[in-house]
Amino acid sequence: MPSSAKIPLQIAGYDILPLSLPRLASFPQAAIHYLYVAPHQPKLPTSTASRSLFLVNVPFDSTETHIKHLLSAQVGLPAGRIEDVQFEGQRRKATNSGGALSIKHKQDKNSKKRKRGSSKIALDDMEGAELPSTWDRDLQSNGLTAVVLFVDRASMNAALKAVKAVRKEQIELVWGEGIEDKVPALGSARYLNHHQLTYPDTGQILESTNNYMTKYAAKEASQARSAAKQRQEPDEDGFITVTRGGRTNPAKQEAAQELAEKQKEKQKGLEDFYRFQSREKRKERAGELVRKFEEDKERVRKMKERRSRFRPE
Amino acid sequence: MVPPAYKKRKRSPLPSHNGDREPSHIQDSGALFEQQSKVADKMASTRSSLAAQNDTRSPSTLTPCSIYHSNLFQLQVDELLLKVRSHEGRMANAENALRKLKTIIERIPNREPRSILQAEREQHESHTVRIPFPNPQPKTDAKFTLAYSKPANINVVGSYARKTAIQTEDQLGIDLAVTMPLSIFQDKDYLNYRYFHKRAYYLACLATAIEEAEECTFVIKYMYQHGNHLQPVINVSPGTGDDDFSRSNCQISIVLAANGAMFPMSKTLPDKNCVRTKTEEANTSDSLAIPTPFYNASLRSECSSLAYLKFLHGASLQSIGFANACVLGSVWLRQRGMRASLSGGGFGAFEWACMMALLLQGGGHKGKPVLSKGYSSYQLFKATLKFLAMTDLVAKPLLIKAEFVDVTASEHPVLFDGARGMNILYKMTPWSYAMLRHDARSTLDLFDDPLSDHFHACFIASFNDPKQKFGSIILLPLRQIRPSASRTTDAISEGMAFCGQAYQALKTGLGDRVSLIDIKPPEKPAWSPMNSKQHTTRTSRIQVGLLLNPEQSNRTVDRGPSAEDKEKAAAFRKFWGEKAELRRFKDGSIQESLIWPQKDPQKTVLEQVVTYIIRRHLGEEAFSGSNFIREPLECLLPYQSITSAEARAVHQPGMTGFEPLMTAFEILEKAIRSLKGLPLQIRQISPAHPQLCYTSTRVPILNPSQCQMDPANVHVQFEGSNRWPDVIEAVQRTKIAFLLKMGEILEEATPNLSARLGLENTDRKMLNNAFVDIIYPSGAFFRLRVHQEGELHLLERTLRDGSHTQAGRDEAGSAISTYKRNFVHAPLHTQALRNLSTRFPLLSPCIRLMKTWLDSHLLSTHISDELIELLTIRTFKHPVPGYPPDGTMPAFLRTLAFVAKWDWRSEPLIVDCSKEEKMDSKAINDIQFRFEALRKLDPARNRVAIFAASNIDPKGVTWTELGPPNMIAARFTSLARAATALAKEQGLAFEPEALFVPSMTDYDFVIYLAPKFTMGQHGAEKAVEPVFKNLQTRTQEDRSRLGFNPVRMYVDELRKLYGNNVVFFYNSQGGSVIAGLWNPQTGPRPWRIGVPYNTTPLASSGDGEDYVSINKHTTLHDIARLGGDMLLRIEVKQ
């Protein structure tokens, strides 16, 4: 592996922070992980961007504890200056928790037309109704990024300076040193934990399910109410919106299509009634045969090309 | 003769052929031959394809059809004929050699008649070449004399002369027939080997001349023609310089022939005796009672080689398709290991051609020809196969143009050619004839199966390997015995007599345990002309192949004749000796019977029976020298067991080991159906797991103290209701409520049953979120999930709904395919396998063996179980030689052979999993069409590499869309190729264990797991085994660990984290290693934020852009960190 001397100090404006990885019984060689650090410059400026650092290539086992420990205790800054650490996956979760459904919800907000027509029940407010997590600690995929939010800009600058200093003075930082007991262990313990979390307490799961169902029922009822209201009252332009669920038997698009196809089938009439029909059919068949023959010839030609065997083994 | 009426009926619709449809459509289409023979005539052939595409048998399409099976087949056959017949160019050298030999032979001076003693002495004194007298050796005081005079003529005969020889990897045989002059023979020479002794001297003279000729350097050897010891011939191998004809890849044999009119035909008919002993000569009336058909036919074949050349030439002039049909027949026979020699079955290209030529003349109803002259080559071929399959020439000897001959029924087949006075099947034995008919029948069966590759199976694939054919093979030391059956004086060699005896004993003793017995005597090699006789090697062994009847082969009780039937009972006792015992059976009958104990799992019942028969009927010597090539394959299957009782259960053949779990499943099914208090009625309970269809690698052992490791999946479907929520996420949550309720009621209903709710896919809200694990006190372990049909509709609506982002749609799409795979196809697949397993008892062990094989090569996590199952089903449902395998070894090797040859890049796998009815051609065409569309869309096969469809899954990607990718599929093929090559190379000494040893050299790094976490034989939990039975009570703690497999979770997580950069290989059945290969696409790339791997910054290259490369070392460290205490070490390839 390349020695740390050859590693540039910066890459594309990011400071490179080498981290030594602790030696393991199963992998006793030394290994160095490279973390890239820069001030956070998001495309859409946010209020907190000015006091945030942006980290690239965080180790897969990073946790908030890890990063906080690294950027305070390990680089030599007082603790408590970091307000929050957000990993990329988590960031995504925070903005659109609830998955696809809430995306729709957001779009509903943006477009007026949609909003009126929407009958989907958005379930983004599901506190107390979520399924318990089955992992004790999330892992970060490779190359992922994190945003570290400091309490103020000065702390952020201090941290960045400290990172540069580490590089200059060639201080060896060992990843995760000193916090081994503060984070859940990896290895078999992690999987045993996972196995146990897979089977949550029945009471807990029952409660969450009940909560969910209650909320779902409430949402459904309110949706139904608003739909009913829409059906009865004309809007400001004097139109009555057509909404789902008005009739006793909701018409299904599929059923209607099927019916239409059946009707079409019926209208076709006899196929061999006129002479021209049978003549055309014959012609068609002959054409089909010629086509098939050509296809087969083509297949054999391809087989020859692939050097399929025509010679007995 | 074909009545000309057939010609007139050209292309007219069939008026009155309903009685015998099959032959009539062949005949009618035969009338089309002239058109058909010109392939260029497009319309004719396309018309024939119409019928082939539709059902060939429906009367409406009978008219101008099925000259070939299909267009494709026809084109392939044309190509094949072109390939195997094109050897003109390189035969010049051989032709030169033939000419040279002819001049040498023509120059040989005459030798005056002399006595045997004189002749032998002269050879000894002045020549090195000896006289190859056949047994029995001539008496030195015999009255006849030996002489040499110029041959009557010298001709090339055989298939080379008729230009129907096929060009393969084997050497081409060219027969140079030297016709001996009449002058050296006397009228009565047909008696008592006199002809053959004179012939041997003549041959020695030829050999002497060639050996001593100065202008040639040929290497000559003596050899028995077709292994018949009466007919030694000279075998000429390439010499040096001008005489080197090795480029022609052929072998020249100088055979001797005699004038056809030399001996009267009436004297050598099959019912005449020509070998008389001294006493019999005095009393001729007695001697005539025991005919010598083999001797007579051998003599007759000497006298008629030219006659046959003319006869066959005539046939090929009469019938245009004849020559090509001969070629097709030769290829077909060759691929099935049938040859003209005695050890090869006695039915070769020559016999095939003669049979066809004779059938063109007669053999049918009222002496009408079986074959028509108007047939195309393929029709001739198929009709001949049909004749072989349908006609039993042993029970009903067929005499053509031979009203004067009376053939007594024997156990040998007879097809007597009256014009030339010879039974052309004289070299065939009862067993080789049975094998030939079996092959013919199975080839015809093959044509009925629309899904097998007819052309490949018929002409290209080779079935010479007995390991792929016979479920059981026994090697017996060859003993020279006199034919004991009668006082026959026929010239059957002693080895053949022993084969006959073994055949009879095994046939009687094995009964319906086997469907066929095949015996191969050893080949007789050529020997140097310095010796008069071939040195028989001590070690020569005959090979007995048993085609087993899987249902019966390991039956433990044989019921013989009833005690009242004195005669049969006595015969039974005589055959079985002290093993026979009289027993009273449950149904009240008292019968002679045999009981075979099944004590030793290593020694099957079949092996016991066979060894007993060999010992009793073939002698102690044969017994001690015999070698039963048993099936060690089932012992290779992994198992987990702790008591000897369980070990026995596991070793039981077939599927008996699965029975306890099946019973437990039935109990569960009943229990769920009788549940009270659920809001909805239950519609269906479907098993969806390999353990529940006999195909899991490990037999699930039920043991109260130790549960099987993996739960068996079961789906419960409730009746429809409109009260299910309208949102997918809510459906998943509602299912949790159902599961909780079901678990609760089940726990109440059965004491000691434990039900616990588990979560899965918690990060994907569209997928099934929960299951209930049911653990019975007996140890049975099931995993229940609720199947709600409405899910699919909701998911599809999500997909169609335009309002979602691409990511949302992708998620819905993948949720749909997951739903279909888990809830629609898995239960169907399981059900199909349950059905097929009862139909093919060997399917289950073979599938398990295939899985074990893949496991041992660390591929099992890439290739889905279902794909393996489909591949193996193919071996049984669409067997390539036409009949399903009869043992685990043939099944396994055939499956491997298929995988080795299967070009998955351009061919779909289509399997018919139905029990009875066949897939119709439309369904097959649809699948084919789908496949082609898929390849057009994704020619690099990035999304789906292997396409595997079946009648229950016509989409074809269900089991392969999650893998294997191209690279793994290619590795699969190459491993199968290597395995097939090894099996072929090692022959009968093949040790299947060698196939299961993985090679670790191909991987970039190998992770070794700590022994505590490798599952070994007993599973991770069983590291410490309790000694006392009463301590084995299961605590709650133990139960909570059920199904815990940390290594699998670790591998899954590795895949999730590093799947893009590393391909991991792991044996899911508990290997001790995880191997990895770096993805070659992880080279240096310019810096950006989202590089998908752990990076090392590279020193600036100067062009302004900064590059990073993968940090392999640190990635390995990460892998080690994640594994923690589970890893022992990581070894990196240097």
PDB file of N, CA and C in Angstrom, chain B residues 442-483:
ATOM      1  N   SER B 442     -36.305 -45.709 -27.039  1.00  0.00           N
ATOM      2  CA  SER B 442     -36.166 -44.432 -26.326  1.00  0.00           C
ATOM      3  C   SER B 442     -35.900 -43.295 -27.305  1.00  0.00           C
ATOM      4  N   THR B 443     -35.229 -43.585 -28.421  1.00  0.00           N
ATOM      5  CA  THR B 443     -35.046 -42.517 -29.401  1.00  0.00           C
ATOM      6  C   THR B 443     -36.379 -42.101 -29.992  1.00  0.00           C
ATOM      7  N   LEU B 444     -37.242 -43.080 -30.219  1.00  0.00           N
ATOM      8  CA  LEU B 444     -38.564 -42.722 -30.743  1.00  0.00           C
ATOM      9  C   LEU B 444     -39.348 -41.914 -29.707  1.00  0.00           C
ATOM     10  N   ASP B 445     -39.210 -42.305 -28.435  1.00  0.00           N
ATOM     11  CA  ASP B 445     -39.889 -41.542 -27.373  1.00  0.00           C
ATOM     12  C   ASP B 445     -39.442 -40.089 -27.396  1.00  0.00           C
ATOM     13  N   LEU B 446     -38.161 -39.944 -27.663  1.00  0.00           N
ATOM     14  CA  LEU B 446     -37.581 -38.614 -27.688  1.00  0.00           C
ATOM     15  C   LEU B 446     -38.289 -37.704 -28.678  1.00  0.00           C
ATOM     16  N   PHE B 447     -38.656 -38.274 -29.826  1.00  0.00           N
ATOM     17  CA  PHE B 447     -39.301 -37.460 -30.853  1.00  0.00           C
ATOM     18  C   PHE B 447     -40.692 -37.015 -30.418  1.00  0.00           C
ATOM     19  N   ASP B 448     -41.247 -37.712 -29.433  1.00  0.00           N
ATOM     20  CA  ASP B 448     -42.569 -37.319 -28.952  1.00  0.00           C
ATOM     21  C   ASP B 448     -42.504 -36.146 -28.000  1.00  0.00           C
ATOM     22  N   ASP B 449     -41.335 -35.878 -27.481  1.00  0.00           N
ATOM     23  CA  ASP B 449     -41.209 -34.815 -26.493  1.00  0.00           C
ATOM     24  C   ASP B 449     -40.828 -33.521 -27.199  1.00  0.00           C
ATOM     25  N   PRO B 450     -41.724 -32.560 -27.220  1.00  0.00           N
ATOM     26  CA  PRO B 450     -41.408 -31.337 -27.987  1.00  0.00           C
ATOM     27  C   PRO B 450     -40.287 -30.521 -27.363  1.00  0.00           C
ATOM     28  N   LEU B 451     -39.935 -30.821 -26.131  1.00  0.00           N
ATOM     29  CA  LEU B 451     -38.963 -29.956 -25.461  1.00  0.00           C
ATOM     30  C   LEU B 451     -37.536 -30.470 -25.499  1.00  0.00           C
ATOM     31  N   SER B 452     -37.343 -31.676 -26.006  1.00  0.00           N
ATOM     32  CA  SER B 452     -35.946 -32.117 -26.027  1.00  0.00           C
ATOM     33  C   SER B 452     -35.340 -31.732 -27.373  1.00  0.00           C
ATOM     34  N   ASP B 453     -34.066 -31.583 -27.353  1.00  0.00           N
ATOM     35  CA  ASP B 453     -33.356 -31.216 -28.578  1.00  0.00           C
ATOM     36  C   ASP B 453     -33.140 -32.501 -29.375  1.00  0.00           C
ATOM     37  N   HIS B 454     -34.078 -32.765 -30.290  1.00  0.00           N
ATOM     38  CA  HIS B 454     -34.080 -34.058 -30.967  1.00  0.00           C
ATOM     39  C   HIS B 454     -32.775 -34.332 -31.690  1.00  0.00           C
ATOM     40  N   PHE B 455     -32.347 -33.345 -32.416  1.00  0.00           N
ATOM     41  CA  PHE B 455     -31.171 -33.553 -33.257  1.00  0.00           C
ATOM     42  C   PHE B 455     -29.961 -33.885 -32.387  1.00  0.00           C
ATOM     43  N   HIS B 456     -29.786 -33.073 -31.360  1.00  0.00           N
ATOM     44  CA  HIS B 456     -28.632 -33.286 -30.494  1.00  0.00           C
ATOM     45  C   HIS B 456     -28.690 -34.661 -29.838  1.00  0.00           C
ATOM     46  N   ALA B 457     -29.874 -34.997 -29.323  1.00  0.00           N
ATOM     47  CA  ALA B 457     -29.990 -36.255 -28.589  1.00  0.00           C
ATOM     48  C   ALA B 457     -29.851 -37.445 -29.516  1.00  0.00           C
ATOM     49  N   CYS B 458     -30.276 -37.266 -30.752  1.00  0.00           N
ATOM     50  CA  CYS B 458     -30.303 -38.400 -31.667  1.00  0.00           C
ATOM     51  C   CYS B 458     -28.924 -38.652 -32.270  1.00  0.00           C
ATOM     52  N   PHE B 459     -28.249 -37.600 -32.663  1.00  0.00           N
ATOM     53  CA  PHE B 459     -27.023 -37.800 -33.438  1.00  0.00           C
ATOM     54  C   PHE B 459     -25.755 -37.236 -32.806  1.00  0.00           C
ATOM     55  N   ILE B 460     -25.892 -36.230 -31.976  1.00  0.00           N
ATOM     56  CA  ILE B 460     -24.675 -35.555 -31.525  1.00  0.00           C
ATOM     57  C   ILE B 460     -24.207 -36.068 -30.165  1.00  0.00           C
ATOM     58  N   ALA B 461     -25.143 -36.141 -29.219  1.00  0.00           N
ATOM     59  CA  ALA B 461     -24.733 -36.554 -27.876  1.00  0.00           C
ATOM     60  C   ALA B 461     -24.293 -38.010 -27.897  1.00  0.00           C
ATOM     61  N   SER B 462     -23.301 -38.282 -27.082  1.00  0.00           N
ATOM     62  CA  SER B 462     -22.764 -39.627 -27.047  1.00  0.00           C
ATOM     63  C   SER B 462     -23.179 -40.313 -25.748  1.00  0.00           C
ATOM     64  N   PHE B 463     -23.630 -41.549 -25.868  1.00  0.00           N
ATOM     65  CA  PHE B 463     -24.058 -42.263 -24.657  1.00  0.00           C
ATOM     66  C   PHE B 463     -23.188 -43.476 -24.428  1.00  0.00           C
ATOM     67  N   ASN B 464     -21.928 -43.309 -24.712  1.00  0.00           N
ATOM     68  CA  ASN B 464     -21.040 -44.446 -24.562  1.00  0.00           C
ATOM     69  C   ASN B 464     -20.641 -44.702 -23.135  1.00  0.00           C
ATOM     70  N   ASP B 465     -20.741 -43.671 -22.315  1.00  0.00           N
ATOM     71  CA  ASP B 465     -20.262 -43.811 -20.948  1.00  0.00           C
ATOM     72  C   ASP B 465     -21.255 -44.645 -20.141  1.00  0.00           C
ATOM     73  N   PRO B 466     -20.842 -45.820 -19.702  1.00  0.00           N
ATOM     74  CA  PRO B 466     -21.795 -46.645 -18.954  1.00  0.00           C
ATOM     75  C   PRO B 466     -22.241 -45.986 -17.647  1.00  0.00           C
ATOM     76  N   LYS B 467     -21.432 -45.060 -17.150  1.00  0.00           N
ATOM     77  CA  LYS B 467     -21.797 -44.418 -15.896  1.00  0.00           C
ATOM     78  C   LYS B 467     -23.029 -43.545 -16.050  1.00  0.00           C
ATOM     79  N   GLN B 468     -23.229 -43.059 -17.282  1.00  0.00           N
ATOM     80  CA  GLN B 468     -24.414 -42.226 -17.501  1.00  0.00           C
ATOM     81  C   GLN B 468     -25.623 -43.065 -17.859  1.00  0.00           C
ATOM     82  N   LYS B 469     -25.387 -44.342 -18.050  1.00  0.00           N
ATOM     83  CA  LYS B 469     -26.439 -45.207 -18.542  1.00  0.00           C
ATOM     84  C   LYS B 469     -26.982 -46.083 -17.432  1.00  0.00           C
ATOM     85  N   PHE B 470     -26.086 -46.762 -16.742  1.00  0.00           N
ATOM     86  CA  PHE B 470     -26.511 -47.812 -15.837  1.00  0.00           C
ATOM     87  C   PHE B 470     -26.452 -47.353 -14.389  1.00  0.00           C
ATOM     88  N   GLY B 471     -27.495 -47.682 -13.660  1.00  0.00           N
ATOM     89  CA  GLY B 471     -27.524 -47.341 -12.249  1.00  0.00           C
ATOM     90  C   GLY B 471     -26.499 -48.132 -11.475  1.00  0.00           C
ATOM     91  N   SER B 472     -26.098 -49.249 -12.015  1.00  0.00           N
ATOM     92  CA  SER B 472     -25.198 -50.123 -11.290  1.00  0.00           C
ATOM     93  C   SER B 472     -24.300 -50.824 -12.285  1.00  0.00           C
ATOM     94  N   ILE B 473     -23.026 -50.879 -11.977  1.00  0.00           N
ATOM     95  CA  ILE B 473     -22.090 -51.537 -12.882  1.00  0.00           C
ATOM     96  C   ILE B 473     -21.276 -52.544 -12.078  1.00  0.00           C
ATOM     97  N   ILE B 474     -21.112 -53.723 -12.620  1.00  0.00           N
ATOM     98  CA  ILE B 474     -20.327 -54.748 -11.933  1.00  0.00           C
ATOM     99  C   ILE B 474     -19.235 -55.211 -12.886  1.00  0.00           C
ATOM    100  N   LEU B 475     -18.039 -55.327 -12.372  1.00  0.00           N
ATOM    101  CA  LEU B 475     -16.950 -55.868 -13.172  1.00  0.00           C
ATOM    102  C   LEU B 475     -16.682 -57.288 -12.694  1.00  0.00           C
ATOM    103  N   LEU B 476     -16.666 -58.217 -13.628  1.00  0.00           N
ATOM    104  CA  LEU B 476     -16.423 -59.610 -13.264  1.00  0.00           C
ATOM    105  C   LEU B 476     -15.176 -60.080 -13.982  1.00  0.00           C
ATOM    106  N   PRO B 477     -14.357 -60.857 -13.312  1.00  0.00           N
ATOM    107  CA  PRO B 477     -13.203 -61.431 -14.025  1.00  0.00           C
ATOM    108  C   PRO B 477     -13.708 -62.423 -15.062  1.00  0.00           C
ATOM    109  N   LEU B 478     -13.125 -62.343 -16.241  1.00  0.00           N
ATOM    110  CA  LEU B 478     -13.575 -63.218 -17.325  1.00  0.00           C
ATOM    111  C   LEU B 478     -13.013 -64.614 -17.091  1.00  0.00           C
ATOM    112  N   ARG B 479     -13.887 -65.558 -17.104  1.00  0.00           N
ATOM    113  CA  ARG B 479     -13.408 -66.937 -16.958  1.00  0.00           C
ATOM    114  C   ARG B 479     -13.672 -67.682 -18.245  1.00  0.00           C
ATOM    115  N   GLN B 480     -12.734 -68.531 -18.590  1.00  0.00           N
ATOM    116  CA  GLN B 480     -12.922 -69.316 -19.799  1.00  0.00           C
ATOM    117  C   GLN B 480     -13.682 -70.567 -19.409  1.00  0.00           C
ATOM    118  N   ILE B 481     -14.921 -70.657 -19.870  1.00  0.00           N
ATOM    119  CA  ILE B 481     -15.647 -71.887 -19.576  1.00  0.00           C
ATOM    120  C   ILE B 481     -16.203 -72.458 -20.866  1.00  0.00           C
ATOM    121  N   ARG B 482     -16.411 -73.702 -20.864  1.00  0.00           N
ATOM    122  CA  ARG B 482     -17.048 -74.338 -22.009  1.00  0.00           C
ATOM    123  C   ARG B 482     -18.528 -74.019 -21.933  1.00  0.00           C
ATOM    124  N   PRO B 483     -19.156 -73.829 -23.071  1.00  0.00           N
ATOM    125  CA  PRO B 483     -20.603 -73.635 -23.032  1.00  0.00           C
ATOM    126  C   PRO B 483     -21.234 -74.833 -22.337  1.00  0.00           C
TER     127      PRO B 483
END
